[in-house]
PDB file of C-alpha atoms (C1' of nucleotides) in Angstrom:
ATOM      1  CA  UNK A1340     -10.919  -9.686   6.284  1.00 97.00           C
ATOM      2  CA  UNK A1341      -9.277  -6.345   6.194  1.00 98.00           C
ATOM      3  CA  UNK A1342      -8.010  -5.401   2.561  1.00 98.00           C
ATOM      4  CA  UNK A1343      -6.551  -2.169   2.042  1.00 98.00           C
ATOM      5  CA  UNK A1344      -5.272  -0.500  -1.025  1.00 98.00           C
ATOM      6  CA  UNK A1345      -2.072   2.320  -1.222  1.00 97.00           C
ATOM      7  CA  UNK A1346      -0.304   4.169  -3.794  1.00 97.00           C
ATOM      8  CA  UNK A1347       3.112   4.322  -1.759  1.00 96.00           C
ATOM      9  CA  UNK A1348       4.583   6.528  -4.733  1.00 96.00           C
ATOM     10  CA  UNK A1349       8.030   4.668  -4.284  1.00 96.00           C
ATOM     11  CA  UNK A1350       8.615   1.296  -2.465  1.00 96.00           C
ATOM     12  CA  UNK A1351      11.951   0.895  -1.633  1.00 95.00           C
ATOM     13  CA  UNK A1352      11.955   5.146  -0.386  1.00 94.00           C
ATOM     14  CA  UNK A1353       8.713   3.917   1.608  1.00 95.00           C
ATOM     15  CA  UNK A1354       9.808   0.668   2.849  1.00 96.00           C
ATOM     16  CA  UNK A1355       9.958   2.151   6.801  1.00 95.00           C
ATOM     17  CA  UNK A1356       6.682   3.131   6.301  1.00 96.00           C
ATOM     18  CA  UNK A1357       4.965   0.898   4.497  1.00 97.00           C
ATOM     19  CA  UNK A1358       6.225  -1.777   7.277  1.00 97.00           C
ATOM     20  CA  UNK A1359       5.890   0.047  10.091  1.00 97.00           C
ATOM     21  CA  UNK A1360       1.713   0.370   8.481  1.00 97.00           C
ATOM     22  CA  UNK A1361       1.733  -3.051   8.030  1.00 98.00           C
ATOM     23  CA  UNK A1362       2.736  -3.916  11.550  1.00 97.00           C
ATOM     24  CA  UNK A1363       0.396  -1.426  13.061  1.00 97.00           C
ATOM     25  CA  UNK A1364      -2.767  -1.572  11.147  1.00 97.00           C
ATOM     26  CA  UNK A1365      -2.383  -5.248   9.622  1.00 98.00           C
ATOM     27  CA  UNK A1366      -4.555  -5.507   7.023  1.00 98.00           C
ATOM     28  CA  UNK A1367      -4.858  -8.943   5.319  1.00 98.00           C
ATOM     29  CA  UNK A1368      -4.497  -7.866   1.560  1.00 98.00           C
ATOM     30  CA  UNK A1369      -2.541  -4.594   0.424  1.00 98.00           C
ATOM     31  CA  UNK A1370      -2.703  -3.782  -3.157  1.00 98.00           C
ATOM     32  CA  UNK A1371       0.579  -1.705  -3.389  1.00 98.00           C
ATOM     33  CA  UNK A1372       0.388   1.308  -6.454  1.00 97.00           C
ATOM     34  CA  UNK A1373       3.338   3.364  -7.643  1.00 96.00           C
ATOM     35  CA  UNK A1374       6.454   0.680  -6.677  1.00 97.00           C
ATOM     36  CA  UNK A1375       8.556   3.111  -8.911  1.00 96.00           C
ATOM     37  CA  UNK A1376      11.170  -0.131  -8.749  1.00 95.00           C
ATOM     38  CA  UNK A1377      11.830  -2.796 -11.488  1.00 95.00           C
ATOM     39  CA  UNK A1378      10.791  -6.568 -11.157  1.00 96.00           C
ATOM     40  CA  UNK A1379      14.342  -7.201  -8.945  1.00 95.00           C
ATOM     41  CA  UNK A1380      14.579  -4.450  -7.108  1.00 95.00           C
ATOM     42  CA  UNK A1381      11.790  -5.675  -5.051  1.00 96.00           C
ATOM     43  CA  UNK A1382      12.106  -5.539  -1.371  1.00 96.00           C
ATOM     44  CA  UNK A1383      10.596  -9.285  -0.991  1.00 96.00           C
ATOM     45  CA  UNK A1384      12.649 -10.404   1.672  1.00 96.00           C
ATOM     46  CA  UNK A1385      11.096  -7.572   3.877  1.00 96.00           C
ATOM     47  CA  UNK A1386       7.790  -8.106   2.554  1.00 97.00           C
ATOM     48  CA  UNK A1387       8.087 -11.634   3.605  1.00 97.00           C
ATOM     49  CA  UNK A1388       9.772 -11.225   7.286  1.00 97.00           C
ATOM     50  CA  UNK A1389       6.346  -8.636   7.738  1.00 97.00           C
ATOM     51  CA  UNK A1390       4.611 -12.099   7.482  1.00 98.00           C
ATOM     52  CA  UNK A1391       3.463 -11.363   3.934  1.00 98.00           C
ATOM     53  CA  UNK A1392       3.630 -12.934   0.642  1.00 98.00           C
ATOM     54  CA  UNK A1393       3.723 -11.084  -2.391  1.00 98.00           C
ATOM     55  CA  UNK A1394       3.554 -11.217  -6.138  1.00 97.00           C
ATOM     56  CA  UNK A1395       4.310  -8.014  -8.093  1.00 97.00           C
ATOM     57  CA  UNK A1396       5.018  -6.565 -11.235  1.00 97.00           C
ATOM     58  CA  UNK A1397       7.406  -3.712 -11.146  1.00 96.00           C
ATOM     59  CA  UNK A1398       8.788  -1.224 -13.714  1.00 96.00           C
ATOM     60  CA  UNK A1399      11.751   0.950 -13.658  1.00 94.00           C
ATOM     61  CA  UNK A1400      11.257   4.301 -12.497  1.00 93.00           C
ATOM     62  CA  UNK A1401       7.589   4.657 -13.054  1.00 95.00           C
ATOM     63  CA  UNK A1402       4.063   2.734 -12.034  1.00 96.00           C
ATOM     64  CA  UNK A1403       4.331  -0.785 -10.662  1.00 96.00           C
ATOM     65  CA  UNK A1404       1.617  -2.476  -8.536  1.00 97.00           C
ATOM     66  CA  UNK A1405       1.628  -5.395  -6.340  1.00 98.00           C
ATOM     67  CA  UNK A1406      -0.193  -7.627  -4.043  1.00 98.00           C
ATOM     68  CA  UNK A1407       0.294  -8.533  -0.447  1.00 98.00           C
ATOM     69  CA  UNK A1408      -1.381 -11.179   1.467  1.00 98.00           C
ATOM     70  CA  UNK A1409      -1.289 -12.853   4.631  1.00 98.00           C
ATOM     71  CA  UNK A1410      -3.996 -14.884   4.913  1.00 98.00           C
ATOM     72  CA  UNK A1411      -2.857 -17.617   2.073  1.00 97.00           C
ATOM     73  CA  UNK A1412      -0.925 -17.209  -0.867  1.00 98.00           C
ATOM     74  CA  UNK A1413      -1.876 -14.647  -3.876  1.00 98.00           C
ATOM     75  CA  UNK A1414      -2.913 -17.010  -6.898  1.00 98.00           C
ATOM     76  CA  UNK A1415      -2.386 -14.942  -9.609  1.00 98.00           C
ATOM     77  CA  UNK A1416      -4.591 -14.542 -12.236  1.00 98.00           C
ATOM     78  CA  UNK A1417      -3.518 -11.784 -14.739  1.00 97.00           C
ATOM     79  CA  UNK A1418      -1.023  -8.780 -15.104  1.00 96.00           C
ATOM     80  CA  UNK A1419      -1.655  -5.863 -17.763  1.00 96.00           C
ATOM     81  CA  UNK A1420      -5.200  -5.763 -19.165  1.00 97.00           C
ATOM     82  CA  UNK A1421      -6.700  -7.873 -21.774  1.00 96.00           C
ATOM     83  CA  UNK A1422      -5.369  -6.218 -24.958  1.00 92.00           C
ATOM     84  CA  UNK A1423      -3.720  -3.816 -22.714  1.00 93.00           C
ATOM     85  CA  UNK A1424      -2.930  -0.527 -24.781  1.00 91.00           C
ATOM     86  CA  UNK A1425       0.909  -0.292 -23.513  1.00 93.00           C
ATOM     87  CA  UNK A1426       2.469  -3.582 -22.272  1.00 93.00           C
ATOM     88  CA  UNK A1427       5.190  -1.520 -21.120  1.00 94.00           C
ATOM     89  CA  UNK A1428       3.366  -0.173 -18.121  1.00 95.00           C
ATOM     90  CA  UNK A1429       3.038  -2.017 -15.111  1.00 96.00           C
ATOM     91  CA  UNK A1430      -0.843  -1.006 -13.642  1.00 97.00           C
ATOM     92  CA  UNK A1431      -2.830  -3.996 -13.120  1.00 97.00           C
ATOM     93  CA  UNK A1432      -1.961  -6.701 -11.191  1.00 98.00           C
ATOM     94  CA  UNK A1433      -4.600  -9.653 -10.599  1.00 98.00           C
ATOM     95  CA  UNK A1434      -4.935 -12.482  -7.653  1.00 98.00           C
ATOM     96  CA  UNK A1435      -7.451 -15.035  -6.322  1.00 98.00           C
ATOM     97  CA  UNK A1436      -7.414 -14.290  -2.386  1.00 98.00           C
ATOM     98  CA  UNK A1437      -8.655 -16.554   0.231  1.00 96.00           C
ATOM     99  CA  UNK A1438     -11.567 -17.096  -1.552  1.00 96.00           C
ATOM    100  CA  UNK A1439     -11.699 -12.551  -3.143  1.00 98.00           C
ATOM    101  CA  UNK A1440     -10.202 -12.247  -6.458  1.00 98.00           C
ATOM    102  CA  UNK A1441      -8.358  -8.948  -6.178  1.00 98.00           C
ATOM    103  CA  UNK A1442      -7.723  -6.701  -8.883  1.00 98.00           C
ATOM    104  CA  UNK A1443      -4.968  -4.224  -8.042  1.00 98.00           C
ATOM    105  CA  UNK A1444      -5.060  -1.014 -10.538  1.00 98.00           C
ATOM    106  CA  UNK A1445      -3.204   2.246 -11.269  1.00 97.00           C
ATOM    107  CA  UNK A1446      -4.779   4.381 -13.725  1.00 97.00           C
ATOM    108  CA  UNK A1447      -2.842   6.301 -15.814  1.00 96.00           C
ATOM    109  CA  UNK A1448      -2.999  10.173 -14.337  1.00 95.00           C
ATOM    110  CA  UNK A1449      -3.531  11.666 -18.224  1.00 95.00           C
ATOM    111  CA  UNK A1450      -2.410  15.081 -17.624  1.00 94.00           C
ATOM    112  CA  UNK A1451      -1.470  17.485 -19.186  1.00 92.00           C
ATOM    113  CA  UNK A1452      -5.533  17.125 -21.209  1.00 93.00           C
ATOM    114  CA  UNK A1453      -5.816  17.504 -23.693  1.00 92.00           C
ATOM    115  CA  UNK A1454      -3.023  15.593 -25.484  1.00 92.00           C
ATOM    116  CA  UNK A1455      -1.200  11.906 -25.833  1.00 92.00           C
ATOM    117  CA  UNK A1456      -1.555  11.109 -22.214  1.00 93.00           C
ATOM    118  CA  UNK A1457      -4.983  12.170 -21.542  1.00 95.00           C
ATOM    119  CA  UNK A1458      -5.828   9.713 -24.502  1.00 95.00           C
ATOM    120  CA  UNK A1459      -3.872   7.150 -22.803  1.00 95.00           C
ATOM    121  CA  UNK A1460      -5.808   7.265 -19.910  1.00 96.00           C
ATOM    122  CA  UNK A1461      -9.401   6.819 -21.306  1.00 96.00           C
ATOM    123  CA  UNK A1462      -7.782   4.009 -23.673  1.00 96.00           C
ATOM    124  CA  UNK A1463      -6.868   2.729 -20.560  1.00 97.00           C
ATOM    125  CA  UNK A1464     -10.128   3.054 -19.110  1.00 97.00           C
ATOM    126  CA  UNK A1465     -11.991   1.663 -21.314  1.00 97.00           C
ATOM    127  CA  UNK A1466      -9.775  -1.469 -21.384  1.00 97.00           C
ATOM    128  CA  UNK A1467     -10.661  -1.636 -17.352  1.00 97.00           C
ATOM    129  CA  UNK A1468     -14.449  -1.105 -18.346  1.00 98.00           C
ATOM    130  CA  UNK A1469     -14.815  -4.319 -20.349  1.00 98.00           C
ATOM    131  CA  UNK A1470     -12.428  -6.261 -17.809  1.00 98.00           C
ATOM    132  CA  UNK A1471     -14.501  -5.138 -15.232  1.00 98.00           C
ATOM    133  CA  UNK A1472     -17.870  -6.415 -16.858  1.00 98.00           C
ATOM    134  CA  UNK A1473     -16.248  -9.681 -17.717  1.00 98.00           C
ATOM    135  CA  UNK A1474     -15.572  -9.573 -13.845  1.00 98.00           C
ATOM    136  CA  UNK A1475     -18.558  -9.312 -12.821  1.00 98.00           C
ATOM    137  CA  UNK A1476     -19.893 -11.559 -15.045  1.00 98.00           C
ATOM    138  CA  UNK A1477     -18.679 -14.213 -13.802  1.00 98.00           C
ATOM    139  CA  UNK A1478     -20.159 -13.855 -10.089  1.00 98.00           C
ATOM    140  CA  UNK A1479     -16.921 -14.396  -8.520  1.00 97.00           C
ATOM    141  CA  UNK A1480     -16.737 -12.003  -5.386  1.00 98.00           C
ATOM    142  CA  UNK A1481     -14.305  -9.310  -6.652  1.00 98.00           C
ATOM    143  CA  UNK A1482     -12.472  -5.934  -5.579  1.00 98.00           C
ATOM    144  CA  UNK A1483     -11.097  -3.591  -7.694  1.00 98.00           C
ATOM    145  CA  UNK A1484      -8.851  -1.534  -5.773  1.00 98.00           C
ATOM    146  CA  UNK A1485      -5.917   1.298  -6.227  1.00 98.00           C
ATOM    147  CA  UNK A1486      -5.194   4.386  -7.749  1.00 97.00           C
ATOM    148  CA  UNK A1487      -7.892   5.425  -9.774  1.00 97.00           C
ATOM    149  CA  UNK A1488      -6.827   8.870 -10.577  1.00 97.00           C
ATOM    150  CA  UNK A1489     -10.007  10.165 -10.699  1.00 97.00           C
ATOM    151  CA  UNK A1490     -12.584  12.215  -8.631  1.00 97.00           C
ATOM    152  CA  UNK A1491     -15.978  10.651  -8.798  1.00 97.00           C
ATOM    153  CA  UNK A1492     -18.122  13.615  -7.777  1.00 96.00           C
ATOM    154  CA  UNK A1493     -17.580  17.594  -6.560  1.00 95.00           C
ATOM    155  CA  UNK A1494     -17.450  16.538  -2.808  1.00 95.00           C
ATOM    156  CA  UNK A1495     -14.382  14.244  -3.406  1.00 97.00           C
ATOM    157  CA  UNK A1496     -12.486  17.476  -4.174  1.00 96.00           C
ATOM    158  CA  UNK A1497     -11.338  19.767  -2.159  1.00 95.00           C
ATOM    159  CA  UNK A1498     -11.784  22.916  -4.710  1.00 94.00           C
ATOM    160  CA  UNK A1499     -13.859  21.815  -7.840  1.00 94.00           C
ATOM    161  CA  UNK A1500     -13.949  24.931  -9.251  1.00 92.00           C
ATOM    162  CA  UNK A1501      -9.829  24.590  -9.860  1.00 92.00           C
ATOM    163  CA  UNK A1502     -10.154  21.065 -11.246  1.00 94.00           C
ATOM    164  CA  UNK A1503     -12.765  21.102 -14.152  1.00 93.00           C
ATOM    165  CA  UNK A1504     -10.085  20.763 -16.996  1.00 93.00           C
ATOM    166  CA  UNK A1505      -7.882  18.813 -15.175  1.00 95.00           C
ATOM    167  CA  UNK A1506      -7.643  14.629 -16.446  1.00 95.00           C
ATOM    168  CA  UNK A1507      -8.456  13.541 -13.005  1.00 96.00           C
ATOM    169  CA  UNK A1508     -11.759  14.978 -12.699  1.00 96.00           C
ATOM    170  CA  UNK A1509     -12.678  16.258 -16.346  1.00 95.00           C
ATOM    171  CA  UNK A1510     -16.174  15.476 -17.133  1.00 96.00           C
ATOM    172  CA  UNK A1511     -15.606  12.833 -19.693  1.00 96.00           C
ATOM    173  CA  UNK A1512     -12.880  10.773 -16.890  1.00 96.00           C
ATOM    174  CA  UNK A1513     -15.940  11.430 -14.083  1.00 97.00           C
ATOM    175  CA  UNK A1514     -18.322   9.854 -16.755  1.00 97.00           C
ATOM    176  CA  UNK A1515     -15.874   6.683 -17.176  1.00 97.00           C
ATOM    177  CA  UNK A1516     -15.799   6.192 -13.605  1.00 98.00           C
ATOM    178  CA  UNK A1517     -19.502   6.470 -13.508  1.00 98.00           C
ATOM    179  CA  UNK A1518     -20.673   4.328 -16.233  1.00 98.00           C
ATOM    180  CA  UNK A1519     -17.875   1.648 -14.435  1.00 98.00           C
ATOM    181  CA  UNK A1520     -19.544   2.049 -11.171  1.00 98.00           C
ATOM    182  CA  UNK A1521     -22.764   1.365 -13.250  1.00 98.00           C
ATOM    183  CA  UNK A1522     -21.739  -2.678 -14.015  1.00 98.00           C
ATOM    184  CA  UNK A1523     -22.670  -2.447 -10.229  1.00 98.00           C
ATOM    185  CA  UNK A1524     -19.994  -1.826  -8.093  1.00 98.00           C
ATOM    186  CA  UNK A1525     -20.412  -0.607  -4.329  1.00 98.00           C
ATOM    187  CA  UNK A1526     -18.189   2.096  -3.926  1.00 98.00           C
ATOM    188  CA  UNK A1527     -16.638   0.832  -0.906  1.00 98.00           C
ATOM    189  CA  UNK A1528     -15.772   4.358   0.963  1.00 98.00           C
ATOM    190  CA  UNK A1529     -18.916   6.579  -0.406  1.00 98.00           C
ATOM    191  CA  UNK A1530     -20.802   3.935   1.212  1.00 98.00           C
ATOM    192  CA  UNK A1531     -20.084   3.616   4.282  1.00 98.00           C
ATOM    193  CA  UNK A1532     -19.569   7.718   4.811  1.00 98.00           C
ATOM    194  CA  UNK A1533     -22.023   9.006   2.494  1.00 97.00           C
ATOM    195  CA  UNK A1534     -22.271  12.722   2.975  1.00 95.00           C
ATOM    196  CA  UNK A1535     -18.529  13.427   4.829  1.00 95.00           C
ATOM    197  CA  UNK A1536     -15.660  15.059   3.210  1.00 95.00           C
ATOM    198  CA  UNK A1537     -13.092  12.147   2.856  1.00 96.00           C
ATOM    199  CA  UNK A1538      -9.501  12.368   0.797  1.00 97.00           C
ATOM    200  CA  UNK A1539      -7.190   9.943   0.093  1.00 97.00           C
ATOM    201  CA  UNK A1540      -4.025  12.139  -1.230  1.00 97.00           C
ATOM    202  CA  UNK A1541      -2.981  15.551  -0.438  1.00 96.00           C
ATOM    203  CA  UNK A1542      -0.095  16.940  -2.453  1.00 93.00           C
ATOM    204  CA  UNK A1543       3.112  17.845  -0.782  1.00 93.00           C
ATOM    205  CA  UNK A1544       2.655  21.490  -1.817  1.00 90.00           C
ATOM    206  CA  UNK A1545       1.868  24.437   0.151  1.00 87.00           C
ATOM    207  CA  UNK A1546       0.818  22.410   3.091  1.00 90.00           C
ATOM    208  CA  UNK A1547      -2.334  20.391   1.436  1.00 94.00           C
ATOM    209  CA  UNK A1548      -2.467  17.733   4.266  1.00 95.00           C
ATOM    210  CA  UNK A1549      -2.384  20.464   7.462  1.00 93.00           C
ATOM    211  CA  UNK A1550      -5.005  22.513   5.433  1.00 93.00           C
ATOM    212  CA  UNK A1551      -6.987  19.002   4.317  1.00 95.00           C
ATOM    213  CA  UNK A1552      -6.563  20.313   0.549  1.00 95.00           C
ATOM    214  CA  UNK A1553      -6.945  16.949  -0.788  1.00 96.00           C
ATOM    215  CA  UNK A1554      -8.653  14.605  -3.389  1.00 97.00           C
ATOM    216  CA  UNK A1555     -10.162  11.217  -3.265  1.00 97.00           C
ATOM    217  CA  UNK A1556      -8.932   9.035  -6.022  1.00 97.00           C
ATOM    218  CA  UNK A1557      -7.909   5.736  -4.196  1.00 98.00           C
ATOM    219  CA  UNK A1558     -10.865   3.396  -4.297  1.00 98.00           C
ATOM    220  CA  UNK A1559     -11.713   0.114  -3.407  1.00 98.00           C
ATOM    221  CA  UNK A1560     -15.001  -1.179  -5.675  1.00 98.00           C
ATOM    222  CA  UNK A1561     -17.087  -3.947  -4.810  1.00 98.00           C
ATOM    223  CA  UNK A1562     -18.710  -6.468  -6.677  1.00 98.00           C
ATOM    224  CA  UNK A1563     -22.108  -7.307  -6.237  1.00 98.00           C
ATOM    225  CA  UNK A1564     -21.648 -10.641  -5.020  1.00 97.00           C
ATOM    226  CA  UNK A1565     -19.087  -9.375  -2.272  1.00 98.00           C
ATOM    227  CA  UNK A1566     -20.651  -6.107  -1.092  1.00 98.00           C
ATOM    228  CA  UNK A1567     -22.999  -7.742   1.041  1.00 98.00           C
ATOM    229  CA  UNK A1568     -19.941  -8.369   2.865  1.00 98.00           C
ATOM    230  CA  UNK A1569     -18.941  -4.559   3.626  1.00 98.00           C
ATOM    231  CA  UNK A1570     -18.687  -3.706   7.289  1.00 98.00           C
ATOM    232  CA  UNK A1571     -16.661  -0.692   6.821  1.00 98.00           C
ATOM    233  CA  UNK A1572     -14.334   1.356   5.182  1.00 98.00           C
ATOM    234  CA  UNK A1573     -11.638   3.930   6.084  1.00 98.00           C
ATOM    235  CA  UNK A1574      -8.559   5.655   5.676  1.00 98.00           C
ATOM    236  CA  UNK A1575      -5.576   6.145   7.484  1.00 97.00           C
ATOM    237  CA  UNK A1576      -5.264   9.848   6.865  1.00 97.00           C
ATOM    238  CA  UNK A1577      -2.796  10.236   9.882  1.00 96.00           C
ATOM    239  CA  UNK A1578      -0.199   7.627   8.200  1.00 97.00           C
ATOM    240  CA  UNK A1579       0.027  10.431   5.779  1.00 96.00           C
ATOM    241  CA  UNK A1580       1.703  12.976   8.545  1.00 95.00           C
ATOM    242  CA  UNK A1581       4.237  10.567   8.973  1.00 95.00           C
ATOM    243  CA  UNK A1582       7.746  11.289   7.837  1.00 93.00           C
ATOM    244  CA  UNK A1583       8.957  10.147   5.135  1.00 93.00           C
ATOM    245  CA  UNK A1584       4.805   9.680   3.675  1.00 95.00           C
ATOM    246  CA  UNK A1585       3.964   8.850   0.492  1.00 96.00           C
ATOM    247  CA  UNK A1586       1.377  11.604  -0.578  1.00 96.00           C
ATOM    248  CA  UNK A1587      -1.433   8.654  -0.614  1.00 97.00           C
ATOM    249  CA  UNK A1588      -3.157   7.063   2.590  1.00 97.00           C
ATOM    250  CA  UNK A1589      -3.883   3.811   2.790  1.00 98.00           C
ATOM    251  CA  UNK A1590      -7.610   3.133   2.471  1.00 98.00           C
ATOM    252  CA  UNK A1591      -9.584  -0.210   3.460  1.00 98.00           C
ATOM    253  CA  UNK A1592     -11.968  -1.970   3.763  1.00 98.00           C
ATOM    254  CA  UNK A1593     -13.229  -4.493   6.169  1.00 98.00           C
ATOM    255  CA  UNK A1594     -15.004  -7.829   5.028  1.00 98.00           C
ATOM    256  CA  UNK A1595     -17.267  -9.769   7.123  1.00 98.00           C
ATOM    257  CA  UNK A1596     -16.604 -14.089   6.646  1.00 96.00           C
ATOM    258  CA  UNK A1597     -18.335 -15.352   3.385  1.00 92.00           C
ATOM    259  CA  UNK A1598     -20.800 -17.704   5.501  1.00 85.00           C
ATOM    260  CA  UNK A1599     -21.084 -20.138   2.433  1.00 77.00           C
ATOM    261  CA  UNK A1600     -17.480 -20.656   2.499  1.00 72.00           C
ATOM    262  CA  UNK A1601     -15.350 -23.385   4.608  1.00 62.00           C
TER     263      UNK A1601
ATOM    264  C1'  DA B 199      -3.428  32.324 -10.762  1.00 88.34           C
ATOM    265  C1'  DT B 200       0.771  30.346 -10.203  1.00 88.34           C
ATOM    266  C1'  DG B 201       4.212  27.566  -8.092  1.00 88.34           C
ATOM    267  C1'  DG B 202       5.052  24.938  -4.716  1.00 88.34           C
ATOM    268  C1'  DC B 203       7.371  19.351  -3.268  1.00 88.34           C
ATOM    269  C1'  DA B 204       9.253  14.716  -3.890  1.00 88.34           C
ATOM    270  C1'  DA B 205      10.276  10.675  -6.384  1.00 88.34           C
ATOM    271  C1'  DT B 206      12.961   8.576 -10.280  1.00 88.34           C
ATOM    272  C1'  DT B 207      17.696   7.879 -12.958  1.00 88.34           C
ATOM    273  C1'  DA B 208      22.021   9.774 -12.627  1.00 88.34           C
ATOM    274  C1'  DG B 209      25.766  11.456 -10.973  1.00 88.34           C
ATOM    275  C1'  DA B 210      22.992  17.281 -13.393  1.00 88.34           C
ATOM    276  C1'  DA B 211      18.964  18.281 -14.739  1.00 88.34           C
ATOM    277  C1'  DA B 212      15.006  16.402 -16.804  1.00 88.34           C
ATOM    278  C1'  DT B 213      10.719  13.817 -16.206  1.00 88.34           C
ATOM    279  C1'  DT B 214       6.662  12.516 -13.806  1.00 88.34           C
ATOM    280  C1'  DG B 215       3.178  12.940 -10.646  1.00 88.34           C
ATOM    281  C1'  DA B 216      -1.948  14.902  -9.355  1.00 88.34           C
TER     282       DA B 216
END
DNA sequence: ATGGCAATTAGAAATTGA
């Protein structure tokens, strides 16, 4: 099972994309990040003639996340966190999978730091951080996957010297992520390409994705119970040359069958 | 070092992103 996770950064402006990703790669499970689109302005009917079903929870203008699926319908579980700090913001969207419960995030970015926003975001964070040991806690194979907005280590940057004081890789937003990652989930990418350079978003300044200036913040994190599962993960850097591109690539995963299941 | 681009809502310019 192939489940894939991409900040799009405006669905209805990405639509050829997105589908035309969707019918060439066809991944099984898409968290979507960034719809930029309220709950009507949905393209659904698109979604669906793709051969996907789809619950979402959009916003107007900003955020919004969804979740694809083809492989059986997305049972929803949750959307906002538990005691989520500002129900105004669509970023978490949750679903019970053929048999994965998927957990479809986007972090808040909390620049400028300090200030209001960069609060936000470890408020935020530390919302996730309980969710996600409650998660766990339960056994159930999980992924948590999207737009993390954060750079877990120097090598997932393409200049760390430039992006100490910045929200998305500040030391105290690395040492969220970490102490996350600590519950025990398998980051899903770092795994399976331990020591390579690998980015997820380049910016669409000065030519970032021809010069691979980029920064890995998309992430898809297993549980424990599921990682035994991982076969491989990747991203499809060149969908980001396309025209038209969000400044994301997708990234995903690939699941072998949970043998215990029928 | 800074500014560069692209999306949103509007129907211009401001806001947000990372």
């Amino acid at each position: 099972m192939k489940i894939a996770t991409y900040n799009v950064n405006g669905i209805n402006g990405r639509l050829p994309v997105l589908l035309r990703w969707l019918a060439e790669r066809e991944p099984d499970v898409v968290c979507l990040q960034e719809l930029k689109a309220p709950q009507d302005k949905f393209p659904h009917a698109a979604i669906e003639a793709a051969g996907y079903q789809a619950i979402w929870h959009g916003q107007k203008s900003w955020n919004g996340v969804a979740i694809l699926s083809r492989v059986g319908t997305p049972v929803e579980t949750r959307r906002g966190l538990p005691d989520d700090p500002d129900e105004s913001q669509s970023r978490y969207i949750e679903a019970a999978v053929n048999g994965v419960l998927i957990a479809g995030l986007y972090l808040p970015n909390g620049n400028p730091r300090p200030g209001p926003k960069f609060d936000y975001k470890m408020r935020w964070f530390e919302h996730l951080i309980r969710h996600a040991q409650d998660l766990i806690d339960t056994g159930i194979p999980v992924v948590l996957a999207g737009d993390f907005n954060v750079m877990p280590t120097e090598r997932d940057v393409y200049k760390p010297e430039r992006w100490q004081d910045d929200a998305l890789f500040a030391p105290e937003v690395r040492a969220a992520f970490a102490r996350l990652v600590a519950q025990g989930w398998t980051d899903a990418l770092r795994t399976i390409h331990p020591d390579e350079t690998i980015f997820t978003f380049w910016d669409y300044f000065r030519n970032a994705y021809g010069r691979d200036a980029g920064l890995r913040i998309d992430h898809l994190l297993l549980s424990p119970s599921l990682a035994p599962r991982l076969r491989d993960a990747r991203v499809d850097r060149d969908v980001r040359g396309w025209e038209k591109s969000s400044d994301h690539a997708p990234v995903w995963i690939d699941l072998a069958p949970d043998k215990t299941r029928r």
